[in-house]
mmCIF file of C-alpha atoms in Angstrom:
data_model
loop_
_atom_site.group_PDB
_atom_site.id
_atom_site.type_symbol
_atom_site.label_atom_id
_atom_site.label_comp_id
_atom_site.label_asym_id
_atom_site.label_seq_id
_atom_site.Cartn_x
_atom_site.Cartn_y
_atom_site.Cartn_z
ATOM 1 C CA MET A 29 161.840 -28.303 62.872
ATOM 2 C CA MET A 30 159.288 -30.679 61.484
ATOM 3 C CA VAL A 31 161.342 -33.596 62.794
ATOM 4 C CA ILE A 32 161.318 -32.099 66.270
ATOM 5 C CA ILE A 33 157.551 -31.600 66.073
ATOM 6 C CA LYS A 34 156.996 -35.116 64.803
ATOM 7 C CA ARG A 35 159.236 -36.508 67.525
ATOM 8 C CA PHE A 36 157.333 -34.500 70.116
ATOM 9 C CA LEU A 37 153.971 -35.662 68.853
ATOM 10 C CA LYS A 38 155.063 -39.275 68.779
ATOM 11 C CA THR A 39 156.356 -39.059 72.330
ATOM 12 C CA TYR A 40 153.440 -37.197 73.811
ATOM 13 C CA LYS A 41 150.698 -38.346 71.434
ATOM 14 C CA GLY A 42 148.409 -39.452 74.227
ATOM 15 C CA ILE A 43 148.689 -36.230 76.136
ATOM 16 C CA VAL A 44 148.197 -34.105 73.039
ATOM 17 C CA ILE A 45 145.045 -35.963 72.103
ATOM 18 C CA SER A 46 143.669 -35.681 75.619
ATOM 19 C CA VAL A 47 144.439 -31.970 75.802
ATOM 20 C CA GLY A 48 142.849 -31.515 72.398
ATOM 21 C CA MET A 49 139.707 -33.253 73.568
ATOM 22 C CA LEU A 50 139.558 -31.092 76.683
ATOM 23 C CA LEU A 51 140.109 -27.957 74.641
ATOM 24 C CA LEU A 52 137.324 -28.971 72.274
ATOM 25 C CA THR A 53 135.057 -29.592 75.226
ATOM 26 C CA VAL A 54 135.765 -26.195 76.746
ATOM 27 C CA LEU A 55 135.321 -24.366 73.449
ATOM 28 C CA SER A 56 132.089 -26.248 72.762
ATOM 29 C CA ILE A 57 130.754 -25.300 76.145
ATOM 30 C CA VAL A 58 131.690 -21.632 75.739
ATOM 31 C CA TYR A 59 130.544 -21.180 72.156
ATOM 32 C CA GLY A 60 127.883 -23.822 71.905
ATOM 33 C CA VAL A 61 126.347 -25.023 75.123
ATOM 34 C CA ILE A 62 126.021 -21.676 76.884
ATOM 35 C CA PRO A 63 124.398 -19.797 73.966
ATOM 36 C CA ALA A 64 122.159 -22.784 73.279
ATOM 37 C CA SER A 65 121.097 -22.869 76.928
ATOM 38 C CA GLY A 66 120.304 -19.184 76.795
ATOM 39 C CA ARG A 67 118.209 -19.739 73.698
ATOM 40 C CA ILE A 68 116.359 -22.598 75.338
ATOM 41 C CA VAL A 69 115.640 -20.513 78.441
ATOM 42 C CA MET A 70 114.268 -17.796 76.147
ATOM 43 C CA MET A 71 112.108 -20.332 74.374
ATOM 44 C CA MET A 72 110.803 -21.594 77.689
ATOM 45 C CA GLU A 73 109.842 -18.059 78.681
ATOM 46 C CA GLN A 74 108.193 -17.565 75.306
ATOM 47 C CA ARG A 75 106.290 -20.791 75.805
ATOM 48 C CA MET A 76 105.059 -19.682 79.227
ATOM 49 C CA GLU A 77 103.941 -16.403 77.747
ATOM 50 C CA LEU A 78 102.131 -18.156 74.932
ATOM 51 C CA LEU A 79 100.469 -20.490 77.405
ATOM 52 C CA SER A 80 99.235 -17.521 79.393
ATOM 53 C CA GLU A 81 98.034 -15.703 76.265
ATOM 54 C CA THR A 82 96.206 -18.717 74.876
ATOM 55 C CA ALA A 83 94.567 -19.326 78.234
ATOM 56 C CA SER A 84 93.395 -15.718 78.318
ATOM 57 C CA LEU A 85 92.151 -15.918 74.731
ATOM 58 C CA GLN A 86 90.378 -19.175 75.468
ATOM 59 C CA ASN A 87 88.646 -17.566 78.455
ATOM 60 C CA LYS A 88 87.622 -14.638 76.314
ATOM 61 C CA LEU A 89 86.290 -16.923 73.591
ATOM 62 C CA THR A 90 84.348 -18.940 76.143
ATOM 63 C CA VAL A 91 82.795 -15.752 77.528
ATOM 64 C CA LEU A 92 81.828 -14.583 74.044
ATOM 65 C CA GLU A 93 80.437 -17.923 72.928
ATOM 66 C CA GLU A 94 78.309 -18.209 76.058
ATOM 67 C CA LEU A 95 76.828 -14.754 75.541
ATOM 68 C CA ASP A 96 73.319 -14.480 74.227
ATOM 69 C CA GLU A 97 73.575 -11.627 71.762
ATOM 70 C CA ALA A 98 69.891 -10.760 71.858
ATOM 71 C CA ASN A 99 69.924 -10.630 75.648
ATOM 72 C CA ILE A 100 72.999 -8.424 75.778
ATOM 73 C CA ARG A 101 71.614 -6.161 73.086
ATOM 74 C CA ASN A 102 68.405 -5.752 75.054
ATOM 75 C CA SER A 103 70.291 -5.035 78.284
ATOM 76 C CA LEU A 104 72.386 -2.438 76.474
ATOM 77 C CA LEU A 105 69.294 -0.736 75.057
ATOM 78 C CA ILE A 106 67.887 -0.523 78.561
ATOM 79 C CA ALA A 107 71.173 0.842 79.916
ATOM 80 C CA LEU A 108 71.240 3.389 77.081
ATOM 81 C CA SER A 109 67.812 4.587 78.111
ATOM 82 C CA ALA A 110 69.275 5.318 81.555
ATOM 83 C CA ILE A 111 72.406 7.040 80.282
ATOM 84 C CA PRO A 112 72.060 7.725 76.545
ATOM 85 C CA GLN A 113 74.905 8.106 74.108
ATOM 86 C CA ASP A 114 73.999 11.741 73.439
ATOM 87 C CA LYS A 115 72.297 14.514 75.396
ATOM 88 C CA SER A 116 68.866 13.278 74.295
ATOM 89 C CA ILE A 117 67.096 16.417 75.491
ATOM 90 C CA PRO A 118 63.595 15.238 74.496
ATOM 91 C CA SER A 119 63.956 12.264 76.845
ATOM 92 C CA ILE A 120 64.823 14.632 79.701
ATOM 93 C CA PHE A 121 61.731 16.698 79.069
ATOM 94 C CA SER A 122 59.476 13.689 78.785
ATOM 95 C CA THR A 123 60.962 12.147 81.951
ATOM 96 C CA VAL A 124 60.369 15.291 84.009
ATOM 97 C CA GLU A 125 56.915 15.817 82.542
ATOM 98 C CA ARG A 126 55.726 12.278 83.063
ATOM 99 C CA THR A 127 57.159 12.179 86.569
ATOM 100 C CA ALA A 128 55.177 15.316 87.289
ATOM 101 C CA VAL A 129 52.001 13.696 85.932
ATOM 102 C CA VAL A 130 52.548 10.587 88.043
ATOM 103 C CA SER A 131 53.221 12.667 91.176
ATOM 104 C CA GLY A 132 50.385 15.056 90.574
ATOM 105 C CA VAL A 133 52.487 18.231 90.515
ATOM 106 C CA ALA A 134 52.339 20.920 87.876
ATOM 107 C CA ILE A 135 55.401 22.077 85.970
ATOM 108 C CA GLU A 136 55.796 25.814 85.672
ATOM 109 C CA THR A 137 59.069 25.879 83.776
ATOM 110 C CA ILE A 138 61.871 23.594 82.669
ATOM 111 C CA THR A 139 65.122 25.223 81.652
ATOM 112 C CA ILE A 140 68.139 23.442 80.233
ATOM 113 C CA GLY A 141 71.338 24.889 81.705
ATOM 114 C CA ASN A 142 71.945 26.721 84.925
ATOM 115 C CA PRO A 143 71.602 30.444 84.254
ATOM 116 C CA GLY A 144 71.915 31.401 87.918
ATOM 117 C CA SER A 145 75.602 30.461 88.235
ATOM 118 C CA LEU A 146 78.681 32.166 86.903
ATOM 119 C CA ALA A 147 79.298 30.500 83.575
ATOM 120 C CA THR A 148 83.069 30.133 84.053
ATOM 121 C CA GLU A 149 82.870 28.583 87.504
ATOM 122 C CA SER A 150 80.047 26.242 86.676
ATOM 123 C CA ALA A 151 81.785 25.245 83.436
ATOM 124 C CA LYS A 152 84.978 24.411 85.359
ATOM 125 C CA LYS A 153 83.127 22.430 87.990
ATOM 126 C CA GLN A 154 81.133 20.598 85.355
ATOM 127 C CA SER A 155 84.281 19.639 83.507
ATOM 128 C CA SER A 156 86.045 18.163 86.541
ATOM 129 C CA GLU A 157 82.852 16.380 87.608
ATOM 130 C CA GLU A 158 82.441 15.031 84.092
ATOM 131 C CA LYS A 159 85.987 13.749 84.142
ATOM 132 C CA LYS A 160 85.430 12.145 87.521
ATOM 133 C CA LEU A 161 82.259 10.395 86.393
ATOM 134 C CA GLY A 162 83.389 9.683 82.872
ATOM 135 C CA SER A 163 80.169 11.031 81.394
ATOM 136 C CA GLY A 164 78.757 14.298 80.120
ATOM 137 C CA ILE A 165 76.530 16.228 82.519
ATOM 138 C CA LEU A 166 73.649 18.406 81.359
ATOM 139 C CA PRO A 167 72.210 20.657 84.053
ATOM 140 C CA LEU A 168 68.576 21.716 84.040
ATOM 141 C CA THR A 169 66.242 23.567 86.321
ATOM 142 C CA ALA A 170 62.536 23.036 86.840
ATOM 143 C CA VAL A 171 59.941 24.964 88.804
ATOM 144 C CA ILE A 172 57.112 22.796 90.040
ATOM 145 C CA THR A 173 54.048 23.442 92.171
ATOM 146 C CA GLY A 174 51.891 21.112 94.183
ATOM 147 C CA THR A 175 51.058 20.042 97.696
ATOM 148 C CA PRO A 176 53.962 19.081 99.969
ATOM 149 C CA LYS A 177 53.016 15.435 99.582
ATOM 150 C CA GLN A 178 52.957 15.677 95.792
ATOM 151 C CA ILE A 179 56.307 17.455 95.814
ATOM 152 C CA ARG A 180 57.680 14.738 98.077
ATOM 153 C CA ASP A 181 56.397 12.093 95.627
ATOM 154 C CA PHE A 182 58.012 13.963 92.754
ATOM 155 C CA LEU A 183 61.342 14.117 94.577
ATOM 156 C CA ASP A 184 61.190 10.409 95.398
ATOM 157 C CA THR A 185 60.238 9.418 91.860
ATOM 158 C CA ILE A 186 62.602 11.622 89.861
ATOM 159 C CA VAL A 187 65.678 9.843 91.251
ATOM 160 C CA ASN A 188 64.213 6.395 90.633
ATOM 161 C CA VAL A 189 63.323 6.543 86.969
ATOM 162 C CA ARG A 190 65.329 5.001 84.188
ATOM 163 C CA ARG A 191 66.554 8.226 82.617
ATOM 164 C CA PHE A 192 69.100 8.946 85.337
ATOM 165 C CA LEU A 193 68.695 12.378 86.855
ATOM 166 C CA ARG A 194 70.543 13.662 89.885
ATOM 167 C CA ILE A 195 69.252 16.377 92.184
ATOM 168 C CA SER A 196 71.945 19.012 92.489
ATOM 169 C CA SER A 197 69.911 21.581 94.412
ATOM 170 C CA ALA A 198 66.384 22.047 95.653
ATOM 171 C CA GLU A 199 64.403 24.878 97.154
ATOM 172 C CA ILE A 200 60.911 24.282 98.473
ATOM 173 C CA THR A 201 58.828 27.265 99.424
ATOM 174 C CA PHE A 202 55.649 26.624 101.387
ATOM 175 C CA PHE A 203 52.613 28.820 100.955
ATOM 176 C CA SER A 204 49.553 29.016 103.058
ATOM 177 C CA GLY A 205 46.760 26.952 101.583
ATOM 178 C CA ALA A 206 48.794 23.733 101.604
ATOM 179 C CA ASN A 207 50.617 24.485 98.398
ATOM 180 C CA ALA A 208 54.330 24.643 97.798
ATOM 181 C CA THR A 209 56.732 25.457 95.024
ATOM 182 C CA LEU A 210 59.803 23.426 94.253
ATOM 183 C CA ARG A 211 62.681 24.919 92.342
ATOM 184 C CA ILE A 212 64.894 21.982 91.566
ATOM 185 C CA GLY A 213 68.308 21.745 89.919
ATOM 186 C CA LEU A 214 68.795 18.448 88.122
ATOM 187 C CA GLU A 215 71.661 16.893 86.218
ATOM 188 C CA ALA A 216 71.201 14.502 83.341
ATOM 189 C CA PHE A 217 73.970 12.198 82.158
ATOM 190 C CA TRP A 218 75.105 11.007 78.790
ATOM 191 C CA ALA A 219 78.164 9.315 77.337
ATOM 192 C CA PRO A 220 79.067 8.229 73.825
ATOM 193 C CA ILE A 221 79.638 4.558 73.141
ATOM 194 C CA PRO A 222 83.387 3.750 72.905
ATOM 195 C CA ALA A 223 84.737 4.202 69.408
ATOM 196 C CA SER A 224 87.123 1.257 69.439
ATOM 197 C CA LEU A 225 87.160 -2.201 70.891
ATOM 198 C CA GLY A 226 90.819 -2.398 71.721
ATOM 199 C CA ASP A 227 93.139 -5.283 71.039
ATOM 200 C CA THR A 228 91.731 -8.714 70.224
ATOM 201 C CA ALA A 229 94.017 -10.193 72.862
ATOM 202 C CA SER A 230 92.795 -7.878 75.624
ATOM 203 C CA PRO A 231 91.004 -9.873 78.316
ATOM 204 C CA LEU A 232 87.241 -9.882 78.680
ATOM 205 C CA SER A 233 85.159 -11.098 81.564
ATOM 206 C CA GLN A 234 81.485 -11.757 81.969
ATOM 207 C CA LEU A 235 79.284 -9.362 83.834
ATOM 208 C CA THR A 236 79.989 -9.631 87.549
ATOM 209 C CA GLU A 237 77.185 -10.325 89.990
ATOM 210 C CA LYS A 238 77.177 -6.674 90.973
ATOM 211 C CA GLU A 239 76.918 -5.594 87.328
ATOM 212 C CA GLU A 240 74.130 -8.090 86.674
ATOM 213 C CA ALA A 241 72.243 -6.834 89.714
ATOM 214 C CA LEU A 242 72.625 -3.221 88.622
ATOM 215 C CA SER A 243 71.527 -4.049 85.081
ATOM 216 C CA LYS A 244 68.477 -5.771 86.472
ATOM 217 C CA SER A 245 67.677 -2.878 88.804
ATOM 218 C CA ILE A 246 67.841 -0.457 85.861
ATOM 219 C CA SER A 247 65.516 -2.658 83.850
ATOM 220 C CA VAL A 248 62.821 -2.598 86.524
ATOM 221 C CA MET A 249 62.917 1.193 86.917
ATOM 222 C CA PRO A 250 59.966 2.905 85.299
ATOM 223 C CA SER A 251 60.881 4.533 82.033
ATOM 224 C CA PHE A 252 59.325 7.873 81.270
ATOM 225 C CA SER A 253 61.631 8.929 78.483
ATOM 226 C CA GLY A 254 59.733 7.054 75.777
ATOM 227 C CA ALA A 255 62.706 6.414 73.451
ATOM 228 C CA GLU A 256 64.411 3.396 74.928
ATOM 229 C CA LEU A 257 63.238 0.355 73.022
ATOM 230 C CA GLY A 258 62.056 1.852 69.798
ATOM 231 C CA PRO A 259 63.384 0.742 66.435
ATOM 232 C CA SER A 260 65.452 3.933 66.047
ATOM 233 C CA ALA A 261 67.393 3.198 69.226
ATOM 234 C CA ALA A 262 67.859 -0.443 68.269
ATOM 235 C CA SER A 263 69.217 0.498 64.833
ATOM 236 C CA GLN A 264 71.970 2.568 66.423
ATOM 237 C CA LEU A 265 73.495 -0.416 68.191
ATOM 238 C CA PRO A 266 76.448 -2.407 66.901
ATOM 239 C CA GLY A 267 75.680 -4.429 63.791
ATOM 240 C CA PRO A 268 77.394 -7.543 62.527
ATOM 241 C CA ARG A 269 80.156 -5.789 60.564
ATOM 242 C CA ASP A 270 81.368 -2.806 62.490
ATOM 243 C CA PRO A 271 80.674 -3.087 66.197
ATOM 244 C CA PHE A 272 80.413 0.633 66.665
ATOM 245 C CA ALA A 273 78.910 1.810 63.409
ATOM 246 C CA LEU A 274 76.080 4.239 63.995
ATOM 247 C CA MET B 4 159.116 -64.433 55.498
ATOM 248 C CA LYS B 5 159.737 -60.804 55.521
ATOM 249 C CA GLU B 6 161.818 -59.706 58.419
ATOM 250 C CA GLN B 7 161.230 -56.542 60.161
ATOM 251 C CA ASP B 8 163.819 -54.297 58.563
ATOM 252 C CA THR B 9 163.312 -51.250 60.708
ATOM 253 C CA ILE B 10 164.106 -50.716 64.273
ATOM 254 C CA ASN B 11 162.179 -48.014 66.052
ATOM 255 C CA LEU B 12 164.717 -46.430 68.356
ATOM 256 C CA LEU B 13 162.333 -43.637 69.362
ATOM 257 C CA ARG B 14 160.800 -43.868 72.716
ATOM 258 C CA THR B 15 156.987 -44.026 72.444
ATOM 259 C CA LYS B 16 156.401 -44.182 76.102
ATOM 260 C CA SER B 17 157.775 -41.891 78.685
ATOM 261 C CA ASP B 18 159.933 -43.339 81.346
ATOM 262 C CA SER B 19 158.614 -40.785 83.866
ATOM 263 C CA PRO B 20 155.902 -42.309 86.058
ATOM 264 C CA GLU B 21 154.634 -38.857 86.986
ATOM 265 C CA LEU B 22 154.145 -37.885 83.394
ATOM 266 C CA GLU B 23 152.462 -41.227 82.768
ATOM 267 C CA TYR B 24 150.133 -40.519 85.688
ATOM 268 C CA TRP B 25 149.083 -37.105 84.342
ATOM 269 C CA ALA B 26 148.754 -38.473 80.834
ATOM 270 C CA SER B 27 146.281 -41.078 82.010
ATOM 271 C CA ARG B 28 144.402 -38.524 84.049
ATOM 272 C CA LEU B 29 144.154 -36.202 81.087
ATOM 273 C CA ARG B 30 143.014 -39.048 78.929
ATOM 274 C CA VAL B 31 140.212 -39.901 81.331
ATOM 275 C CA ALA B 32 139.263 -36.253 81.634
ATOM 276 C CA GLY B 33 139.209 -35.916 77.874
ATOM 277 C CA TYR B 34 136.932 -38.922 77.472
ATOM 278 C CA ILE B 35 134.646 -37.674 80.217
ATOM 279 C CA GLY B 36 134.578 -34.201 78.663
ATOM 280 C CA VAL B 37 133.655 -35.452 75.221
ATOM 281 C CA ALA B 38 131.105 -37.895 76.595
ATOM 282 C CA GLY B 39 129.596 -35.168 78.730
ATOM 283 C CA LEU B 40 129.520 -32.832 75.766
ATOM 284 C CA LEU B 41 127.713 -35.433 73.721
ATOM 285 C CA VAL B 42 125.134 -35.992 76.440
ATOM 286 C CA ILE B 43 124.577 -32.282 76.991
ATOM 287 C CA GLY B 44 124.365 -31.741 73.257
ATOM 288 C CA LEU B 45 121.738 -34.455 72.934
ATOM 289 C CA LEU B 46 119.742 -33.062 75.835
ATOM 290 C CA LEU B 47 119.888 -29.528 74.526
ATOM 291 C CA GLY B 48 119.031 -30.642 71.030
ATOM 292 C CA GLY B 49 116.130 -32.718 72.250
ATOM 293 C CA GLY B 50 114.903 -29.947 74.494
ATOM 294 C CA TYR B 51 115.112 -27.455 71.663
ATOM 295 C CA LEU B 52 113.113 -29.687 69.338
ATOM 296 C CA ILE B 53 110.412 -30.282 71.941
ATOM 297 C CA LEU B 54 110.141 -26.604 72.800
ATOM 298 C CA ARG B 55 110.075 -25.630 69.155
ATOM 299 C CA ARG B 56 107.238 -28.038 68.490
ATOM 300 C CA GLU B 57 105.262 -26.858 71.509
ATOM 301 C CA THR B 58 105.797 -23.211 70.632
ATOM 302 C CA ASN B 59 104.612 -23.783 67.082
ATOM 303 C CA SER B 60 101.576 -25.639 68.365
ATOM 304 C CA LEU B 61 100.742 -22.824 70.790
ATOM 305 C CA GLU B 62 101.174 -20.193 68.108
ATOM 306 C CA ASP B 63 98.816 -22.103 65.839
ATOM 307 C CA LYS B 64 96.309 -22.389 68.656
ATOM 308 C CA LYS B 65 96.622 -18.674 69.401
ATOM 309 C CA SER B 66 96.047 -17.850 65.780
ATOM 310 C CA VAL B 67 92.899 -19.991 65.681
ATOM 311 C CA LEU B 68 91.592 -18.405 68.875
ATOM 312 C CA ILE B 69 92.182 -14.901 67.532
ATOM 313 C CA THR B 70 90.299 -15.770 64.345
ATOM 314 C CA ARG B 71 87.356 -17.125 66.321
ATOM 315 C CA ILE B 72 87.344 -14.115 68.630
ATOM 316 C CA ASN B 73 87.335 -11.774 65.642
ATOM 317 C CA GLN B 74 84.181 -13.512 64.479
ATOM 318 C CA GLU B 75 82.542 -12.513 67.747
ATOM 319 C CA ARG B 76 83.465 -8.814 67.618
ATOM 320 C CA THR B 77 79.857 -7.711 67.644
ATOM 321 C CA LYS B 78 79.176 -9.519 70.896
ATOM 322 C CA GLU B 79 82.399 -8.140 72.332
ATOM 323 C CA GLY B 80 81.350 -4.627 71.362
ATOM 324 C CA LEU B 81 77.940 -5.069 72.940
ATOM 325 C CA LEU B 82 79.375 -6.479 76.153
ATOM 326 C CA LEU B 83 82.025 -3.781 76.480
ATOM 327 C CA SER B 84 79.431 -1.075 75.829
ATOM 328 C CA LEU B 85 77.137 -2.600 78.423
ATOM 329 C CA LYS B 86 79.934 -2.834 81.000
ATOM 330 C CA GLN B 87 80.860 0.781 80.329
ATOM 331 C CA ARG B 88 77.265 1.887 80.694
ATOM 332 C CA ILE B 89 76.734 -0.085 83.900
ATOM 333 C CA GLY B 90 79.964 1.329 85.296
ATOM 334 C CA LEU B 91 78.699 4.840 84.635
ATOM 335 C CA ALA B 92 75.336 4.015 86.179
ATOM 336 C CA SER B 93 77.105 2.705 89.255
ATOM 337 C CA LYS B 94 79.166 5.900 89.620
ATOM 338 C CA VAL B 95 76.077 8.066 89.147
ATOM 339 C CA GLY B 96 74.179 5.953 91.660
ATOM 340 C CA GLU B 97 76.916 6.474 94.239
ATOM 341 C CA THR B 98 76.526 10.236 93.923
ATOM 342 C CA GLN B 99 72.732 10.183 93.797
ATOM 343 C CA ARG B 100 71.353 12.449 96.487
ATOM 344 C CA SER B 101 67.802 11.592 97.406
ATOM 345 C CA LEU B 102 65.829 14.198 99.291
ATOM 346 C CA GLY B 103 63.414 11.684 100.776
ATOM 347 C CA THR B 104 65.400 11.005 103.952
ATOM 348 C CA VAL B 105 66.181 14.713 104.314
ATOM 349 C CA LEU B 106 62.469 15.525 104.229
ATOM 350 C CA ASP B 107 61.829 12.775 106.773
ATOM 351 C CA THR B 108 64.335 14.383 109.117
ATOM 352 C CA ILE B 109 62.878 17.837 108.544
ATOM 353 C CA ASN B 110 59.420 16.483 109.356
ATOM 354 C CA ARG B 111 60.807 15.412 112.724
ATOM 355 C CA ILE B 112 62.100 18.938 113.314
ATOM 356 C CA ALA B 113 59.039 20.922 112.311
ATOM 357 C CA GLU B 114 55.470 20.331 111.245
ATOM 358 C CA THR B 115 54.607 20.933 107.590
ATOM 359 C CA ASP B 116 52.419 23.940 108.431
ATOM 360 C CA GLN B 117 55.380 25.484 110.287
ATOM 361 C CA LEU B 118 57.707 25.200 107.316
ATOM 362 C CA VAL B 119 58.365 28.275 105.204
ATOM 363 C CA ALA B 120 61.187 27.054 103.022
ATOM 364 C CA ILE B 121 63.657 24.216 102.642
ATOM 365 C CA THR B 122 66.808 24.638 100.625
ATOM 366 C CA ARG B 123 69.517 22.178 99.731
ATOM 367 C CA ASP B 124 72.442 23.623 97.864
ATOM 368 C CA GLU B 125 75.026 21.928 95.659
ATOM 369 C CA LYS B 126 77.283 21.389 98.654
ATOM 370 C CA GLN B 127 74.495 19.406 100.377
ATOM 371 C CA GLN B 128 73.988 22.083 103.027
ATOM 372 C CA ILE B 129 70.352 22.131 104.179
ATOM 373 C CA ARG B 130 68.694 25.328 105.285
ATOM 374 C CA ILE B 131 65.183 25.403 106.728
ATOM 375 C CA ILE B 132 63.074 28.397 107.591
ATOM 376 C CA VAL B 133 60.389 27.679 110.137
ATOM 377 C CA LYS B 134 57.695 30.051 111.353
ATOM 378 C CA THR B 135 56.239 29.226 114.737
ATOM 379 C CA LYS B 136 53.369 30.905 116.546
ATOM 380 C CA SER B 137 55.295 31.365 119.764
ATOM 381 C CA VAL B 138 58.704 31.340 121.319
ATOM 382 C CA GLU B 139 57.897 28.025 122.998
ATOM 383 C CA GLU B 140 57.194 26.412 119.648
ATOM 384 C CA ALA B 141 60.438 27.873 118.305
ATOM 385 C CA ALA B 142 62.279 26.384 121.286
ATOM 386 C CA GLY B 143 60.606 23.090 120.467
ATOM 387 C CA VAL B 144 61.931 23.281 116.923
ATOM 388 C CA ILE B 145 65.454 23.940 118.151
ATOM 389 C CA ALA B 146 65.131 21.082 120.649
ATOM 390 C CA ASN B 147 64.095 18.830 117.784
ATOM 391 C CA VAL B 148 67.200 19.852 115.861
ATOM 392 C CA LEU B 149 69.331 18.898 118.830
ATOM 393 C CA ARG B 150 67.467 15.598 119.084
ATOM 394 C CA MET B 151 68.346 14.912 115.444
ATOM 395 C CA VAL B 152 71.983 15.717 116.225
ATOM 396 C CA ALA B 153 71.921 13.180 119.061
ATOM 397 C CA ALA B 154 70.370 10.669 116.702
ATOM 398 C CA LYS B 155 73.237 11.414 114.278
ATOM 399 C CA ARG B 156 70.854 12.383 111.506
ATOM 400 C CA VAL B 157 72.089 15.973 111.491
ATOM 401 C CA ILE B 158 75.637 17.274 111.539
ATOM 402 C CA ASN B 159 76.953 20.723 112.303
ATOM 403 C CA PRO B 160 73.680 22.551 112.983
ATOM 404 C CA GLN B 161 73.764 26.341 112.999
ATOM 405 C CA LEU B 162 71.138 28.773 114.095
ATOM 406 C CA VAL B 163 71.360 31.239 111.231
ATOM 407 C CA GLY B 164 68.496 33.529 112.151
ATOM 408 C CA LEU B 165 65.865 34.094 114.797
ATOM 409 C CA ASP B 166 63.299 36.835 114.155
ATOM 410 C CA LEU B 167 60.539 37.729 116.586
ATOM 411 C CA GLY B 168 57.410 39.059 114.950
ATOM 412 C CA SER B 169 55.168 41.714 116.424
ATOM 413 C CA ASP B 170 52.404 39.123 116.686
ATOM 414 C CA GLY B 171 54.582 36.829 118.785
ATOM 415 C CA SER B 172 55.494 34.594 115.903
ATOM 416 C CA VAL B 173 59.073 33.495 115.555
ATOM 417 C CA ARG B 174 60.926 32.905 112.335
ATOM 418 C CA VAL B 175 63.773 30.437 112.849
ATOM 419 C CA THR B 176 66.416 29.737 110.233
ATOM 420 C CA VAL B 177 68.546 26.670 110.831
ATOM 421 C CA ALA B 178 71.291 25.273 108.634
ATOM 422 C CA PHE B 179 72.819 21.817 108.886
ATOM 423 C CA VAL B 180 74.290 18.968 106.922
ATOM 424 C CA HIS B 181 72.185 15.849 106.694
ATOM 425 C CA SER B 182 73.940 12.661 107.632
ATOM 426 C CA SER B 183 73.480 10.116 104.817
#
């Protein structure tokens, strides 16, 4: 048997070697080249992903390094005076009272809440509205007296002061003698500061032009709440260690 | 001199030309296959090394960037808070309902001394009660409402009430939606 094999190999040595080489080539391609190619394609995709991530991180770092912390902190304090992080009821009272003084009207009553509505219905509506806006809503009612012009001034001013208040309802009753009474439903807004920053790799962009313009417009609104730039408000902002420590 | 003392009687070459032809073809194919395999292997190996190096470099860079960003967490917190607050302010601003333009429109409908009451409810429906000294004045008020409709300042006006007083005065109640 061995003699036959040896004879065969001697006769067809060339062909055997060539077939062996071809077989080696095919096996190398199947078990080596194809898996290696797959691995390289995977590495290329990983590289593209890393490129994209590093570009995003670089953008974020550039945005952060260009930020003036003091400026941003100041802008945030001003924005917090418009929509505070809690209900801040004293600021509501002082805003309504000072607006009344500026307009020349007299306040008869200010009531927090809306006792005239069914509690269940108004609670439901408030909840869906709050979800839509993404902020808490505190309703209040005020009864105010003055001349029609003073009441008009009050109505114009109350929606243009820094503590944001929205008119939900209004009833003006005119009396003889050029006086009128305004019963006004207002809504004040508040929202807590986010409790977490999110992932380090999450993208971050600078303030857009629209956001800058809105921030500026808030800053020029008159502030009647009296609590916006005091030391107590400033101390509640993010410090160097924990961004959201209060 | 040593003589060759063996005679190789075995055939080492085939006498068949066809077989010889295929043997040479296979030989060439084998050489090409191995050469190709070597080239591909080198390319793949080189490509792998380059990609590996680049990936490592990018991972290092990413790690450095993350460290630097973590050092700026306070600024990030401030900016995110500010963006959130401005976003809320924008949404509130969009739903802000000033009464100034409504009062302007009402002043075009009736004089201030004719007005008894103005109401705006939570659904933005306006209701005005006007007291005029005569039916002609009341007609004038209604005509003014229609003028405001034509000017597209008022939508869906309704005459809710019309009461004639014994002294000739007329109490007109009109409801409408103000066009913003």
